[in-house]
Short mmCIF file of C-alpha atoms and ligand atoms in Angstrom, two decimals:
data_model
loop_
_atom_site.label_atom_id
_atom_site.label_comp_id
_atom_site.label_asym_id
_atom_site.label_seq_id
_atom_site.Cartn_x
_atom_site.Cartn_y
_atom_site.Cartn_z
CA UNK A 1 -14.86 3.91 9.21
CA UNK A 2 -15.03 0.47 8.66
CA UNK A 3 -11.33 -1.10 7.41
CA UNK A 4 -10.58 -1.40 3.46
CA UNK A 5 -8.97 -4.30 2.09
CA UNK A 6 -6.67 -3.80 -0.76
CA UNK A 7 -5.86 -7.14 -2.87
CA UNK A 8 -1.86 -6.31 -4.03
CA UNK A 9 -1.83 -8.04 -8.05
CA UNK A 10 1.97 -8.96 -7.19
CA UNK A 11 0.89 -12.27 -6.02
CA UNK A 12 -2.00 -12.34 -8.94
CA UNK A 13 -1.77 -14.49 -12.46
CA UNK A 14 0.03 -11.86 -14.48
CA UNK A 15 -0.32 -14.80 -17.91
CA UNK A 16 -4.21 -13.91 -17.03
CA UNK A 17 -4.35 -10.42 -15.01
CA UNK A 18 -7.44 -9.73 -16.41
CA UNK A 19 -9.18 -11.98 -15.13
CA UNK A 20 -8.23 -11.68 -11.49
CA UNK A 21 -9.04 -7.97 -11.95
CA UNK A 22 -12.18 -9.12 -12.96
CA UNK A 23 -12.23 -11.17 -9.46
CA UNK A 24 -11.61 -7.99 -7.95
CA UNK A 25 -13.76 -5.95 -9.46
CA UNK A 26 -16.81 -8.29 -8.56
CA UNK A 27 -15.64 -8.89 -5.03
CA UNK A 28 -16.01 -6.49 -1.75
CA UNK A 29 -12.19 -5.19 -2.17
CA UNK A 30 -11.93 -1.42 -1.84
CA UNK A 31 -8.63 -1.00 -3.55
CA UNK A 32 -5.68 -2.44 -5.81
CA UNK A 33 -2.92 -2.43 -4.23
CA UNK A 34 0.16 -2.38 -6.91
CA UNK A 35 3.89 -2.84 -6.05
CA UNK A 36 6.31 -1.19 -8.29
CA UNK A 37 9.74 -2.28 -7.94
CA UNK A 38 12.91 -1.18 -9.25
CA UNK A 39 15.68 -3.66 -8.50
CA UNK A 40 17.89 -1.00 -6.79
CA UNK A 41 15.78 0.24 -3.79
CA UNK A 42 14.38 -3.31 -3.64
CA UNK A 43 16.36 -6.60 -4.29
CA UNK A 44 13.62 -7.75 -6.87
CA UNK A 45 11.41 -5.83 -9.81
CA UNK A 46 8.13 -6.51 -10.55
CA UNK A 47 6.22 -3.88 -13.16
CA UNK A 48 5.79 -0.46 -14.30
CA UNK A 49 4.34 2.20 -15.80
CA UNK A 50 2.72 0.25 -19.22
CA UNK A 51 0.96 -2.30 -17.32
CA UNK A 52 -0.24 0.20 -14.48
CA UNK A 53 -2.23 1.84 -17.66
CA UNK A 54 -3.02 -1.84 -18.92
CA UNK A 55 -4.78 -2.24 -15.64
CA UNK A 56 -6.13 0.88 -15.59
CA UNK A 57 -8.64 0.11 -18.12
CA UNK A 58 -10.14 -2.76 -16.72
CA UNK A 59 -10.31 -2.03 -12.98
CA UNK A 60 -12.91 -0.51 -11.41
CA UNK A 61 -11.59 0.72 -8.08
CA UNK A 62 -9.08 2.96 -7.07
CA UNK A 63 -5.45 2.09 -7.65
CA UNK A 64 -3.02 2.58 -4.65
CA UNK A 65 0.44 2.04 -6.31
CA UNK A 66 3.14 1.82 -4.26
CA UNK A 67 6.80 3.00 -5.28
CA UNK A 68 9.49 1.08 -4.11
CA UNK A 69 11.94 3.18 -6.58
CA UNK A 70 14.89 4.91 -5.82
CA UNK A 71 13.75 8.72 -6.65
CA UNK A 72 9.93 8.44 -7.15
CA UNK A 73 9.71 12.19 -7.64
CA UNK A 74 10.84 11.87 -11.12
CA UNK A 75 7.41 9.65 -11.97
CA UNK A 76 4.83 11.45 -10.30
CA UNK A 77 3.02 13.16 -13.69
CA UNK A 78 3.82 9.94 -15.51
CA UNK A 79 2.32 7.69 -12.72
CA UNK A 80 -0.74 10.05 -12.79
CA UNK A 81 -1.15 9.75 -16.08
CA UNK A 82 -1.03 5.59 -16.18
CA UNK A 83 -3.71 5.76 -13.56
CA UNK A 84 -2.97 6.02 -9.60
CA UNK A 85 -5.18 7.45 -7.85
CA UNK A 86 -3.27 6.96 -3.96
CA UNK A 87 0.62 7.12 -5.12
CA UNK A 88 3.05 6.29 -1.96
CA UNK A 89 6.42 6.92 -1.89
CA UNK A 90 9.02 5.51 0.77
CA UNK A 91 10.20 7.73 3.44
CA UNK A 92 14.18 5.77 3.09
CA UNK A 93 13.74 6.59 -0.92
CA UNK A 94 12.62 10.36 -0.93
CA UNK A 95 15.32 13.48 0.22
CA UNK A 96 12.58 16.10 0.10
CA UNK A 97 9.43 14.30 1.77
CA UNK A 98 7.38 17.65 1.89
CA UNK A 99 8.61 18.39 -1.85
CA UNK A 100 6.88 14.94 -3.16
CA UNK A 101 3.97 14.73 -1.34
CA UNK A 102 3.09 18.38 -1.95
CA UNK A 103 4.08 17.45 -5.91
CA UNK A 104 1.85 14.42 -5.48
CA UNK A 105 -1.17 16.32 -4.31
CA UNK A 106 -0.40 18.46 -6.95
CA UNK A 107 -0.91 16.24 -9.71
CA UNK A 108 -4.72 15.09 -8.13
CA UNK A 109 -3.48 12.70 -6.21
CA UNK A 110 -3.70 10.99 -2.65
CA UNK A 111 -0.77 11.23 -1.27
CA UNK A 112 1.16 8.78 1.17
CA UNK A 113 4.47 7.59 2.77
CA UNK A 114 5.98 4.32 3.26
CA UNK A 115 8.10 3.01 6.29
CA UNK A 116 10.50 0.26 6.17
CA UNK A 117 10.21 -2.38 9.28
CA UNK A 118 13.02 -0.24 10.36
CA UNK A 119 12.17 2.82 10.62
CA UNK A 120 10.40 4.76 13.26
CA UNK A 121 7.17 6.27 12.79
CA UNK A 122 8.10 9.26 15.28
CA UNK A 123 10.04 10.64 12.19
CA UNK A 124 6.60 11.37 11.12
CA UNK A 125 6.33 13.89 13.67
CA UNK A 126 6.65 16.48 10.83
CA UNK A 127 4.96 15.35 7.80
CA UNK A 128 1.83 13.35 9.27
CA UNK A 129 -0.28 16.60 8.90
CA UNK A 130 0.30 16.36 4.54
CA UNK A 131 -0.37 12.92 4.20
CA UNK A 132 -3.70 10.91 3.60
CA UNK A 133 -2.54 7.73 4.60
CA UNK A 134 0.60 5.86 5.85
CA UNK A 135 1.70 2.67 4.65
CA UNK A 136 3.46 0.59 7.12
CA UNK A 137 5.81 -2.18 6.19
CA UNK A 138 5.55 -5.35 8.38
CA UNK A 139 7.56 -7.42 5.74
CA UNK A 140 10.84 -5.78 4.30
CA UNK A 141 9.58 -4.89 0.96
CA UNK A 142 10.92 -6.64 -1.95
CA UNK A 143 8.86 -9.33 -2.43
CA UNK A 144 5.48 -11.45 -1.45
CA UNK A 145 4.44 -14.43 0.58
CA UNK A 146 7.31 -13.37 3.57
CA UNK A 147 6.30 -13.34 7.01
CA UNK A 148 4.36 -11.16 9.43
CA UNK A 149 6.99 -8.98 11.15
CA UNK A 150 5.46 -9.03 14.81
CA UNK A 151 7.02 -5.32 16.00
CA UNK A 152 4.84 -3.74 13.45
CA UNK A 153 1.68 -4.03 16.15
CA UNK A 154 3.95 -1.60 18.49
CA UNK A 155 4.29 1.04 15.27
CA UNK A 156 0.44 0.93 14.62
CA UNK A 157 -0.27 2.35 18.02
CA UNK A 158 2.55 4.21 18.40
CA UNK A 159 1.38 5.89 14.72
CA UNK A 160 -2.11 6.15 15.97
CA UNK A 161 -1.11 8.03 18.98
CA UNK A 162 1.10 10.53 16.87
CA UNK A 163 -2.18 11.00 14.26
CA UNK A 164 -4.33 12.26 17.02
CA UNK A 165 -1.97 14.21 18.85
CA UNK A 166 -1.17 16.38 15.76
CA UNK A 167 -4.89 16.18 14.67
CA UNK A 168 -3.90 14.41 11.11
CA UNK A 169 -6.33 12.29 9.03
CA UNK A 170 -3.94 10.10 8.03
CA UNK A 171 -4.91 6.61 7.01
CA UNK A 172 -3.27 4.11 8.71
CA UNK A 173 -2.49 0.77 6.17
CA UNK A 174 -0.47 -2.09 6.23
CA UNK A 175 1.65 -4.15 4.15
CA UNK A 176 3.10 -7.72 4.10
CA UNK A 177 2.41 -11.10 5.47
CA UNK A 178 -1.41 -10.00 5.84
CA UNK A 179 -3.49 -12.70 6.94
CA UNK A 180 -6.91 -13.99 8.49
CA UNK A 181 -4.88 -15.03 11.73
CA UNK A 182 -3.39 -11.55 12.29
CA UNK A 183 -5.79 -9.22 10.29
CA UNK A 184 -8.51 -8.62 13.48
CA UNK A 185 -5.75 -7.80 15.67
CA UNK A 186 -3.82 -5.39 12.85
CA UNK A 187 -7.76 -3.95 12.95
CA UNK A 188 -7.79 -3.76 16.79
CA UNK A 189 -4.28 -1.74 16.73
CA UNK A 190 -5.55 1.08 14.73
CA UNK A 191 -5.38 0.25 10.63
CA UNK A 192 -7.46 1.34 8.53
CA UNK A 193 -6.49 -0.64 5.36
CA UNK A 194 -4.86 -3.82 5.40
CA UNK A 195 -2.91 -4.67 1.96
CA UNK A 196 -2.97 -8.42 1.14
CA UNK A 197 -1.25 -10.72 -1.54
CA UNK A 198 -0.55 -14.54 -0.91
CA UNK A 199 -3.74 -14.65 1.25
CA UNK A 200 -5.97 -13.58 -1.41
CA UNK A 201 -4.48 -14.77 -4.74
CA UNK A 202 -3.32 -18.53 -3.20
CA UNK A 203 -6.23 -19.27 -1.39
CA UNK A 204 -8.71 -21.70 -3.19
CA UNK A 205 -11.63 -19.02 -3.12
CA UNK A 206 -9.90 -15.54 -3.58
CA UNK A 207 -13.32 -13.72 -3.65
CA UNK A 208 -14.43 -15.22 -0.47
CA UNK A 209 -11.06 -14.64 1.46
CA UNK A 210 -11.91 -10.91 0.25
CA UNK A 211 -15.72 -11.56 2.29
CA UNK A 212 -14.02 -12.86 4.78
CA UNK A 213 -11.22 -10.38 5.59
CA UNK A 214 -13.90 -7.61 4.85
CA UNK A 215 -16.02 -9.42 7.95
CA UNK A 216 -13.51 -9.32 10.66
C1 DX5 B 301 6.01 -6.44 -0.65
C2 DX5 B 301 4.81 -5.72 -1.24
C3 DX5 B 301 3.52 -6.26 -0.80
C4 DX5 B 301 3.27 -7.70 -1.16
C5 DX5 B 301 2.42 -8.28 -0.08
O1 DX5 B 301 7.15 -5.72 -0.91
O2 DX5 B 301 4.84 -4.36 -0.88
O3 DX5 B 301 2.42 -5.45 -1.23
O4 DX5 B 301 2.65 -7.90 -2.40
O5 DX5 B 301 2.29 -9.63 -0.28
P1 DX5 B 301 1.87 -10.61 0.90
O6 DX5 B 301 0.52 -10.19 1.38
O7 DX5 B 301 1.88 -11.95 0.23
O8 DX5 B 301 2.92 -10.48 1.98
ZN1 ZN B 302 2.99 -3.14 -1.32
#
């Protein structure tokens, strides 16, 4: 499989979101990539429920929300129901992992988990066979436009190893400080979808970054 690129709308025009949807939408992207923060689990918040559903009805590619919210389990039919289609929950945010992503799947969805830069993808070791995809922090979440943590190259390989010894399917994506520099050798590692904010939504020619990450 070839990598997907997910543009993440946190670093989009939210006085105009429809119209980088629209940029979206037209361009090679494979997925939205929204970031739902709740000012406790995270140090910032960003959006919610609502405007998931208000950008439900214009875009036309899945919508991989990520939870960074104390509790997630509480949201998952009400998440559904704005639109998700991929819902990921943090591994640092959740007490019953195989509870939520079961509930998750339940409710039609994909289902993945989150890691902090912290936290070690061996504790995985049980769960990797539920999950479609893993979402690998290589900023501390919270907020866009930080830098590329470089450890998170060791955790892609080290998860890669761990998805093929336990014969899992698992998706392999990444998150924070994505850019044209690093992407080829995040693809190298082993991800399968690279999430990307500042570099798509600040460059002067957001559809064309999209081409050009979608190239590497
Ligand atoms: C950070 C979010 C990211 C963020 C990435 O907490 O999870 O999805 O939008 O933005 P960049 O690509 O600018 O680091
Ligand atoms: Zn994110």
């Amino acid at each position: 499989m070839s990598h997907l690129i997910a543009p993440s709308l946190l670093s989009a025009n939210f006085g105009n979101l429809q119209h980088d949807i629209d940029m979206v939408n037209k361009s090679e992207a494979d997925w939205f990539h929204l970031d739902v923060m709740d000012g406790v689990f995270v140090p910032n918040i960003s959006f919610g429920i609502p405007v998931i559903s208000a950008i439900k009805k214009w875009a036309e590619k899945p919508l991989d929300v990520h939870l960074m919210i104390v509790q997630p389990e509480r949201y998952m039919g009400d998440f559904k129901k704005a639109g998700a289609d991929i819902l990921t929950v943090h591994y640092e945010a959740v007490t019953h992992l195989d509870r939520t992503i079961h509930a998750i799947k339940q409710e039609g969805m994909k289902a993945g988990v989150v890691l902090n830069p912290h936290t070690s993808v061996l504790l995985l070791e049980n769960i990797i066979t539920e999950v479609d995809l893993v979402l690998l922090m290589s900023v501390n979440p919270g907020f866009g436009g930080q830098q590329f943590i470089e450890n998170s190259y060791t955790k892609i390989h080290q998860l890669k190893e761990l998805i093929i010894k336990k014969g899992s399917s698992a998706l392999i994506e990444v998150d924070g400080g994505v850019n044209l520099e690093n992407a080829p050798k995040l693809i190298q590692a082993g991800a399968d979808v690279l999430v990307a904010g500042n570099a798509i939504f600040k460059s002067a020619n957001p559809s064309q970054t999209i081409r050009s990450f979608k190239s590497l």
